[in-house]
Amino acid sequence: MEIFEKWEQERRKFILKMTIFSIVFFLSLPISIGLFPEFMSQPRFGWLSFAWLLGFAQIGVTWLLCWFYWLKAEQLDELLIEVKRQLEAAE
Amino acid sequence: MNFTYFIFFVCIVVCTLIITYWAARKSKTTIQFYTAAGSLTGVQNGMAIAGDYISAASFLGIIGQIALYGFDGFLYSVGFLVSYLVVLLFVAEPVHHLGKFSLADVIVARFPNQHIRWIIALGSLIISVFYMIPQLVASGLLIRLLLDIDYTTSVLIIGSLMTIYVVFGGMIATSWVQIVKTVLLLSSTFLLSLIVFSFYSWNMTDLIAEVKLGTPLGEQFFLPGHLLQSPLEMFSLYLALLLGTAGLPHILIRFFTVKNGKEVRKSVLTASGIIGFFYLMTFVLALGAAAVIGYDTLVASDSTGNLAAPLLARALGGDFLLAFVSAVAFTTVVAVVAGLVISATTAFSHDIYHHIIKKGNTTEKEQLKAAQWSAFGIGIISTLFALGLKDINVTFLVSLTFIVAASSIFPVLLFTIYWRRFSQAGAIIGMLAGLFSSMILLLIGPHIMNVENGWILRDPVISLFNPGIVTIPIGFLSAIIGSYLFPDDGEFDFDAFSMKAQTGVDVRRESR
């Protein structure tokens, strides 16, 4: 079914982008602290070092990505209604 | 126990028992017992997930860890939150669409086979019970400290409450106890954070300066590396936290309690919002504890720092606030263990009893009876274990849970949903390899083999406290290798399965 394939492709592309971004972004915290502890823990803004900033950013970015997923899923759901309609018509 | 404590304590017990009574009248069928008949809204389920997830270890433990060790404690809370992204992106909706009551239902939807059901049910059971016992032990010790009643009595009280909720109220009672807990927990931590800020006249700089005075780490408090020495250890812990949640049966079965994919998404969004907000507040409370109370007093009252939040409450709001926070801690404990009892019950009575022993030939009424008896049995056995393990350090079981979940259930679940060539043998091999490698590595690791106070008084064979970095790849690789070595015969209609997993639309209706 064409429209379902479109749905699947779009979803897959979206998830793939999110996954790649997430792996890079979220693993950057433990990796960077492990590899460059000096650089990461230097206080930059008052007591805030890059390690803390990145830590807090992870909370914000998690929320943001969840929100993106929500928006995308709403959009995909519209396509899905069409898929279901066609399936019923086919029966 | 003084009168204020007693009032709060009785209030909570009475309130949760009323919920259970009300839920008991609605739990007359198996679908209501196991999944509340999908009657929760997304927001309610999200609150229940948060209530299921935020254990006393998070509430009290993380505040203590940040107060004592600074940055490294914070890393835990971030890992716990980010793991919900993994849940949302990969497993939440497919689990809802494929399963009925238990996690094994989801895998069996692809491999309809008793062996698979056995292994997944056993894995779920092991994870839930291993997670429940340290929670019970920790809460017994904690309630003893907070309410001044002895260990045996506190474990018995918590053990019998959790059993009563699940036996009589099933998933409905469990969910609502968890929702009440989330509301109480959020309001109390929010209140306490505001008091911390107002204590320092809303001046962050003063607070930070006090923190540096209050801890022997001084300026170092805000630098990483005090709790987890090696980068490898840190990475390993982080990885297990990130992937572990998506393999925890008691969280995953919560996705059966809502009615469609949209509500599932709403659940995860709500849960991650609450959990993130909560951890931000624990951070404030930890700074408050380090500043107001100071390192020496914290360590003197409890070397693990678990009493940081209660001590802070007493310092800021006197006995009354301490009584309130203790009551919240108590609710936190019962809500989490009740969630674990229902998850273990589902694995035992739905998978092992109904599907495997009785081969699916039981009536609705017998199933409900079996579920209630299993809940009763699981409640009693776990309570007895907790009573027996009082003096033994069982905290490593918590890390074991996350590591086992991340290296056995998570890979199998992920491949089942997304990988076309995944085979039955791959699932079995992956699951067992992940399970055993995590157990063995923990057994020969420093938690158990330890020259000072381990169960085995020798040098550890491997030095990692968190062997996730080794066992997670083992779980994934053995599932892949197993699938290539022993592929399935290829009659399976993966496209239809995938469509059902991702959309809930079942196109195989006619062919069956």
Short mmCIF file of C-alpha atoms in Angstrom, two decimals, chain A residues 1 4 7-8 11 15 18-19 22 26-27 29-31 33-34 41 47 49 51-52 55-56 58-59 62-63 65-67 69-70 73-74 77 80 83-84 87 91, chain B residues 71 74-75 78 81-82 85 88-90 93 208 212 222-224 231 234-235 238 242 262 265-266 269 272-273 276-277 280 283 418 498-499 502-503 505 507 509-510:
data_model
loop_
_atom_site.label_atom_id
_atom_site.label_comp_id
_atom_site.label_asym_id
_atom_site.label_seq_id
_atom_site.Cartn_x
_atom_site.Cartn_y
_atom_site.Cartn_z
CA MET A 1 0.00 0.00 0.00
CA PHE A 4 1.44 3.21 4.29
CA TRP A 7 3.98 6.80 6.37
CA GLU A 8 6.63 4.25 7.24
CA ARG A 11 8.55 7.84 10.35
CA ILE A 15 13.38 8.38 14.06
CA MET A 18 16.42 11.78 16.22
CA THR A 19 18.50 8.71 17.06
CA SER A 22 20.55 11.74 20.49
CA PHE A 26 23.61 12.52 25.05
CA LEU A 27 26.77 10.44 25.00
CA LEU A 29 28.40 14.27 28.36
CA PRO A 30 30.03 11.14 29.80
CA ILE A 31 32.58 10.96 26.98
CA ILE A 33 33.97 14.43 30.98
CA GLY A 34 35.98 11.24 30.67
CA SER A 41 35.07 21.21 34.82
CA TRP A 47 30.34 28.06 39.32
CA SER A 49 31.29 24.61 34.10
CA ALA A 51 29.90 19.77 32.48
CA TRP A 52 27.03 21.34 34.42
CA GLY A 55 24.03 18.27 32.16
CA PHE A 56 21.23 20.81 32.43
CA GLN A 58 20.35 17.29 28.56
CA ILE A 59 17.20 17.81 30.58
CA THR A 62 15.12 15.61 26.34
CA TRP A 63 11.97 17.64 26.77
CA LEU A 65 12.97 16.03 21.56
CA CYS A 66 9.92 14.50 23.25
CA TRP A 67 7.97 17.51 22.07
CA TYR A 69 8.23 13.50 18.54
CA TRP A 70 4.79 14.47 19.73
CA ALA A 73 3.41 11.79 15.56
CA GLU A 74 0.35 14.02 15.34
CA ASP A 77 -1.48 10.19 12.59
CA LEU A 80 -2.62 6.99 9.25
CA VAL A 83 -4.28 4.34 5.64
CA LYS A 84 -7.07 2.95 7.79
CA LEU A 87 -7.79 -0.62 4.36
CA GLU A 91 -12.08 -5.19 2.65
CA PHE B 71 28.28 16.57 40.12
CA PHE B 74 23.58 14.71 39.28
CA LEU B 75 24.68 12.43 36.45
CA VAL B 78 20.09 13.05 34.05
CA LEU B 81 15.40 11.21 32.64
CA VAL B 82 17.04 10.80 29.23
CA LEU B 85 13.49 9.39 25.24
CA LEU B 88 9.27 7.10 23.63
CA LEU B 89 11.18 6.73 20.37
CA PHE B 90 11.48 2.97 20.20
CA GLU B 93 3.80 2.57 21.18
CA ILE B 208 26.37 28.51 46.16
CA LYS B 212 31.16 25.51 49.08
CA PHE B 222 30.99 21.35 41.35
CA LEU B 223 33.58 19.26 39.56
CA PRO B 224 33.00 15.72 38.29
CA PRO B 231 35.64 7.59 32.90
CA MET B 234 30.89 6.69 34.34
CA PHE B 235 30.19 5.85 30.72
CA TYR B 238 25.26 6.16 31.99
CA LEU B 242 19.85 5.23 29.36
CA LYS B 262 -1.82 8.93 21.26
CA ARG B 265 2.70 9.30 23.82
CA LYS B 266 0.92 11.60 26.20
CA LEU B 269 5.51 13.14 27.70
CA SER B 272 9.30 12.85 31.35
CA GLY B 273 8.03 16.32 32.21
CA GLY B 276 12.74 16.16 34.71
CA PHE B 277 11.09 18.76 36.89
CA LEU B 280 15.74 19.74 38.90
CA PHE B 283 19.25 19.37 42.67
CA TYR B 418 12.30 -3.58 14.23
CA SER B 498 5.53 -4.28 11.69
CA MET B 499 2.38 -2.47 10.67
CA GLN B 502 3.77 0.70 14.70
CA THR B 503 0.18 1.62 14.02
CA VAL B 505 -3.71 -1.74 12.52
CA VAL B 507 -4.14 -6.61 8.58
CA ARG B 509 -7.40 -10.53 10.61
CA GLU B 510 -8.78 -12.48 7.66
#
